[in-house]
Amino acid sequence: MNWSLKESEKIKQSIEYLDTAVLPLLPVSLKKDMEKAALMTEFIQLLGFRLERMFKGRILLFPGLTYLTSRDVYALLEEVWHWEKELEKEGFTHLFYLTSDPSWRVVEKELTGTLIWLPAFSFQKMDEGGRLSVIEEHVKQLSTLFLQKWQ
């Protein structure tokens, strides 16, 4: 399910059956690396939406933790830990982080949830079919990881 007003009633009715949260980690920059951060954010959001569609009713896709790339990833850990505690308290037994920012790989062992890092690439020169094909291939590969964690 998607964190949205439209689905909020369904989320309330199904919250006891939702055991998996997906939290995208989305970098933002207003400096020279703006395009790189925007690319990572766009890629991860597309991937998250497709994952949510595939596992509708089993996962809850949150809007994402947006952060400035100028912040140290260790400083961001405290915010992530708050998410982990709150989601655990609400009964989520599986937490996945989606990101294209390699900074998170440095602190992966500090996270309770599973970090999924995928390098982002530009879709600008691809047609809609090509974009969908690439995203679907990633989702297919990630679905294996999700299914393994659920067993």
PDB file of C-alpha atoms in Angstrom:
ATOM      1  CA  MET A   1       0.000   0.000   0.000  1.00  0.00           C
ATOM      2  CA  ASN A   2       1.028   3.540  -0.636  1.00  0.00           C
ATOM      3  CA  TRP A   3       1.175   6.196   2.048  1.00  0.00           C
ATOM      4  CA  SER A   4      -1.514   8.482   0.661  1.00  0.00           C
ATOM      5  CA  LEU A   5      -4.841   9.990   1.625  1.00  0.00           C
ATOM      6  CA  LYS A   6      -6.536   7.870  -1.014  1.00  0.00           C
ATOM      7  CA  GLU A   7      -5.291   4.634   0.601  1.00  0.00           C
ATOM      8  CA  SER A   8      -5.356   5.768   4.236  1.00  0.00           C
ATOM      9  CA  GLU A   9      -8.669   4.042   4.986  1.00  0.00           C
ATOM     10  CA  LYS A  10      -7.390   0.773   3.477  1.00  0.00           C
ATOM     11  CA  ILE A  11      -4.194   1.117   5.521  1.00  0.00           C
ATOM     12  CA  LYS A  12      -6.183   1.562   8.746  1.00  0.00           C
ATOM     13  CA  GLN A  13      -8.300  -1.500   7.961  1.00  0.00           C
ATOM     14  CA  SER A  14      -5.278  -3.613   6.998  1.00  0.00           C
ATOM     15  CA  ILE A  15      -2.607  -2.368   9.399  1.00  0.00           C
ATOM     16  CA  GLU A  16      -2.635  -5.599  11.416  1.00  0.00           C
ATOM     17  CA  TYR A  17      -1.805  -7.586   8.256  1.00  0.00           C
ATOM     18  CA  LEU A  18       0.930  -5.263   7.001  1.00  0.00           C
ATOM     19  CA  ASP A  19       4.235  -6.591   8.279  1.00  0.00           C
ATOM     20  CA  THR A  20       6.641  -4.939   5.854  1.00  0.00           C
ATOM     21  CA  ALA A  21       7.583  -1.277   5.598  1.00  0.00           C
ATOM     22  CA  VAL A  22       9.602   0.201   2.752  1.00  0.00           C
ATOM     23  CA  LEU A  23      11.320   3.500   3.457  1.00  0.00           C
ATOM     24  CA  PRO A  24      13.092   5.164   0.538  1.00  0.00           C
ATOM     25  CA  LEU A  25      16.150   7.204   1.516  1.00  0.00           C
ATOM     26  CA  LEU A  26      16.094  10.211  -0.793  1.00  0.00           C
ATOM     27  CA  PRO A  27      19.024  12.626  -1.150  1.00  0.00           C
ATOM     28  CA  VAL A  28      18.513  16.307  -1.995  1.00  0.00           C
ATOM     29  CA  SER A  29      21.171  18.820  -2.932  1.00  0.00           C
ATOM     30  CA  LEU A  30      21.099  22.397  -4.141  1.00  0.00           C
ATOM     31  CA  LYS A  31      24.772  22.416  -4.987  1.00  0.00           C
ATOM     32  CA  LYS A  32      26.863  21.043  -7.842  1.00  0.00           C
ATOM     33  CA  ASP A  33      25.633  17.486  -7.223  1.00  0.00           C
ATOM     34  CA  MET A  34      21.954  18.471  -7.623  1.00  0.00           C
ATOM     35  CA  GLU A  35      21.473  16.416 -10.802  1.00  0.00           C
ATOM     36  CA  LYS A  36      23.060  13.355  -9.228  1.00  0.00           C
ATOM     37  CA  ALA A  37      20.817  13.592  -6.147  1.00  0.00           C
ATOM     38  CA  ALA A  38      17.733  14.187  -8.292  1.00  0.00           C
ATOM     39  CA  LEU A  39      18.589  11.152 -10.413  1.00  0.00           C
ATOM     40  CA  MET A  40      18.963   8.933  -7.336  1.00  0.00           C
ATOM     41  CA  THR A  41      15.697  10.190  -5.854  1.00  0.00           C
ATOM     42  CA  GLU A  42      13.742   9.747  -9.071  1.00  0.00           C
ATOM     43  CA  PHE A  43      15.083   6.237  -9.638  1.00  0.00           C
ATOM     44  CA  ILE A  44      14.331   5.070  -6.096  1.00  0.00           C
ATOM     45  CA  GLN A  45      10.825   6.548  -6.157  1.00  0.00           C
ATOM     46  CA  LEU A  46      10.005   4.741  -9.412  1.00  0.00           C
ATOM     47  CA  LEU A  47      11.375   1.511  -8.007  1.00  0.00           C
ATOM     48  CA  GLY A  48       9.399   1.923  -4.786  1.00  0.00           C
ATOM     49  CA  PHE A  49       6.121   2.500  -6.629  1.00  0.00           C
ATOM     50  CA  ARG A  50       6.614  -0.629  -8.728  1.00  0.00           C
ATOM     51  CA  LEU A  51       7.513  -2.721  -5.661  1.00  0.00           C
ATOM     52  CA  GLU A  52       4.425  -1.465  -3.884  1.00  0.00           C
ATOM     53  CA  ARG A  53       2.274  -2.394  -6.857  1.00  0.00           C
ATOM     54  CA  MET A  54       3.742  -5.897  -6.946  1.00  0.00           C
ATOM     55  CA  PHE A  55       3.228  -6.535  -3.229  1.00  0.00           C
ATOM     56  CA  LYS A  56       0.073  -4.489  -2.651  1.00  0.00           C
ATOM     57  CA  GLY A  57      -1.507  -5.465   0.648  1.00  0.00           C
ATOM     58  CA  ARG A  58       1.732  -6.882   2.045  1.00  0.00           C
ATOM     59  CA  ILE A  59       3.978  -3.816   2.166  1.00  0.00           C
ATOM     60  CA  LEU A  60       3.484  -0.199   3.107  1.00  0.00           C
ATOM     61  CA  LEU A  61       5.557   2.194   1.018  1.00  0.00           C
ATOM     62  CA  PHE A  62       6.293   5.364   2.930  1.00  0.00           C
ATOM     63  CA  PRO A  63       6.918   8.666   1.135  1.00  0.00           C
ATOM     64  CA  GLY A  64      10.604   8.527   1.967  1.00  0.00           C
ATOM     65  CA  LEU A  65      13.118  10.073   4.259  1.00  0.00           C
ATOM     66  CA  THR A  66      14.416  13.131   2.436  1.00  0.00           C
ATOM     67  CA  TYR A  67      17.745  14.527   3.580  1.00  0.00           C
ATOM     68  CA  LEU A  68      20.362  16.996   2.436  1.00  0.00           C
ATOM     69  CA  THR A  69      23.493  15.419   0.984  1.00  0.00           C
ATOM     70  CA  SER A  70      25.539  17.942   2.970  1.00  0.00           C
ATOM     71  CA  ARG A  71      24.551  16.128   6.196  1.00  0.00           C
ATOM     72  CA  ASP A  72      26.796  13.410   7.520  1.00  0.00           C
ATOM     73  CA  VAL A  73      25.204   9.979   7.205  1.00  0.00           C
ATOM     74  CA  TYR A  74      26.081   9.226  10.837  1.00  0.00           C
ATOM     75  CA  ALA A  75      24.035  12.264  11.879  1.00  0.00           C
ATOM     76  CA  LEU A  76      21.094  10.909   9.863  1.00  0.00           C
ATOM     77  CA  LEU A  77      21.192   7.584  11.707  1.00  0.00           C
ATOM     78  CA  GLU A  78      19.333   8.984  14.691  1.00  0.00           C
ATOM     79  CA  GLU A  79      16.357   9.887  12.501  1.00  0.00           C
ATOM     80  CA  VAL A  80      16.404   6.422  10.937  1.00  0.00           C
ATOM     81  CA  TRP A  81      16.516   4.804  14.375  1.00  0.00           C
ATOM     82  CA  HIS A  82      13.365   6.741  15.318  1.00  0.00           C
ATOM     83  CA  TRP A  83      11.656   5.244  12.265  1.00  0.00           C
ATOM     84  CA  GLU A  84      12.829   1.770  13.225  1.00  0.00           C
ATOM     85  CA  LYS A  85      11.516   2.076  16.794  1.00  0.00           C
ATOM     86  CA  GLU A  86       8.160   3.476  15.709  1.00  0.00           C
ATOM     87  CA  LEU A  87       7.605   0.902  12.974  1.00  0.00           C
ATOM     88  CA  GLU A  88       8.547  -1.954  15.294  1.00  0.00           C
ATOM     89  CA  LYS A  89       6.147  -0.597  17.901  1.00  0.00           C
ATOM     90  CA  GLU A  90       3.394  -0.602  15.250  1.00  0.00           C
ATOM     91  CA  GLY A  91       4.012  -4.272  14.451  1.00  0.00           C
ATOM     92  CA  PHE A  92       6.166  -4.121  11.337  1.00  0.00           C
ATOM     93  CA  THR A  93       8.522  -7.081  11.447  1.00  0.00           C
ATOM     94  CA  HIS A  94      10.338  -6.300   8.188  1.00  0.00           C
ATOM     95  CA  LEU A  95      11.843  -2.979   7.193  1.00  0.00           C
ATOM     96  CA  PHE A  96      13.541  -2.302   3.891  1.00  0.00           C
ATOM     97  CA  TYR A  97      15.418   0.851   2.997  1.00  0.00           C
ATOM     98  CA  LEU A  98      15.713   1.707  -0.699  1.00  0.00           C
ATOM     99  CA  THR A  99      18.494   4.006  -1.807  1.00  0.00           C
ATOM    100  CA  SER A 100      20.929   4.828  -4.563  1.00  0.00           C
ATOM    101  CA  ASP A 101      23.121   6.883  -2.258  1.00  0.00           C
ATOM    102  CA  PRO A 102      26.303   4.886  -1.524  1.00  0.00           C
ATOM    103  CA  SER A 103      26.794   6.815   1.749  1.00  0.00           C
ATOM    104  CA  TRP A 104      24.282   4.522   3.431  1.00  0.00           C
ATOM    105  CA  ARG A 105      26.401   1.461   2.758  1.00  0.00           C
ATOM    106  CA  VAL A 106      28.934   2.780   5.290  1.00  0.00           C
ATOM    107  CA  VAL A 107      26.361   2.574   8.108  1.00  0.00           C
ATOM    108  CA  GLU A 108      24.483  -0.502   6.916  1.00  0.00           C
ATOM    109  CA  LYS A 109      25.459  -2.532   9.989  1.00  0.00           C
ATOM    110  CA  GLU A 110      23.930   0.154  12.223  1.00  0.00           C
ATOM    111  CA  LEU A 111      20.487  -0.380  10.682  1.00  0.00           C
ATOM    112  CA  THR A 112      17.952  -2.880  11.958  1.00  0.00           C
ATOM    113  CA  GLY A 113      16.233  -3.059   8.595  1.00  0.00           C
ATOM    114  CA  THR A 114      17.596  -4.324   5.297  1.00  0.00           C
ATOM    115  CA  LEU A 115      19.392  -1.778   3.156  1.00  0.00           C
ATOM    116  CA  ILE A 116      18.820  -2.184  -0.552  1.00  0.00           C
ATOM    117  CA  TRP A 117      21.302  -0.125  -2.500  1.00  0.00           C
ATOM    118  CA  LEU A 118      21.037   0.095  -6.257  1.00  0.00           C
ATOM    119  CA  PRO A 119      23.038   2.429  -8.456  1.00  0.00           C
ATOM    120  CA  ALA A 120      20.787   4.902 -10.235  1.00  0.00           C
ATOM    121  CA  PHE A 121      20.998   5.626 -13.912  1.00  0.00           C
ATOM    122  CA  SER A 122      19.332   8.137 -16.154  1.00  0.00           C
ATOM    123  CA  PHE A 123      16.171   7.334 -18.050  1.00  0.00           C
ATOM    124  CA  GLN A 124      16.335  10.510 -20.116  1.00  0.00           C
ATOM    125  CA  LYS A 125      17.343   8.813 -23.343  1.00  0.00           C
ATOM    126  CA  MET A 126      14.960   5.873 -22.939  1.00  0.00           C
ATOM    127  CA  ASP A 127      11.422   5.639 -24.167  1.00  0.00           C
ATOM    128  CA  GLU A 128       8.622   4.759 -21.748  1.00  0.00           C
ATOM    129  CA  GLY A 129       8.809   1.049 -22.637  1.00  0.00           C
ATOM    130  CA  GLY A 130      12.537   0.919 -21.993  1.00  0.00           C
ATOM    131  CA  ARG A 131      12.143   2.635 -18.621  1.00  0.00           C
ATOM    132  CA  LEU A 132       9.418   0.254 -17.556  1.00  0.00           C
ATOM    133  CA  SER A 133      11.426  -2.734 -18.693  1.00  0.00           C
ATOM    134  CA  VAL A 134      14.474  -1.721 -16.649  1.00  0.00           C
ATOM    135  CA  ILE A 135      12.429  -0.990 -13.528  1.00  0.00           C
ATOM    136  CA  GLU A 136      10.489  -4.250 -13.878  1.00  0.00           C
ATOM    137  CA  GLU A 137      13.738  -6.206 -14.110  1.00  0.00           C
ATOM    138  CA  HIS A 138      14.994  -4.597 -10.894  1.00  0.00           C
ATOM    139  CA  VAL A 139      11.680  -5.273  -9.171  1.00  0.00           C
ATOM    140  CA  LYS A 140      11.776  -8.908 -10.250  1.00  0.00           C
ATOM    141  CA  GLN A 141      15.250  -9.299  -8.744  1.00  0.00           C
ATOM    142  CA  LEU A 142      14.235  -7.490  -5.549  1.00  0.00           C
ATOM    143  CA  SER A 143      11.113  -9.628  -5.174  1.00  0.00           C
ATOM    144  CA  THR A 144      13.399 -12.601  -4.561  1.00  0.00           C
ATOM    145  CA  LEU A 145      15.033 -10.755  -1.673  1.00  0.00           C
ATOM    146  CA  PHE A 146      11.644  -9.854  -0.194  1.00  0.00           C
ATOM    147  CA  LEU A 147      10.395 -13.424  -0.469  1.00  0.00           C
ATOM    148  CA  GLN A 148      13.550 -14.750   1.233  1.00  0.00           C
ATOM    149  CA  LYS A 149      13.117 -12.331   4.144  1.00  0.00           C
ATOM    150  CA  TRP A 150       9.482 -13.325   4.566  1.00  0.00           C
ATOM    151  CA  GLN A 151      10.259 -17.044   4.895  1.00  0.00           C
TER     152      GLN A 151
END
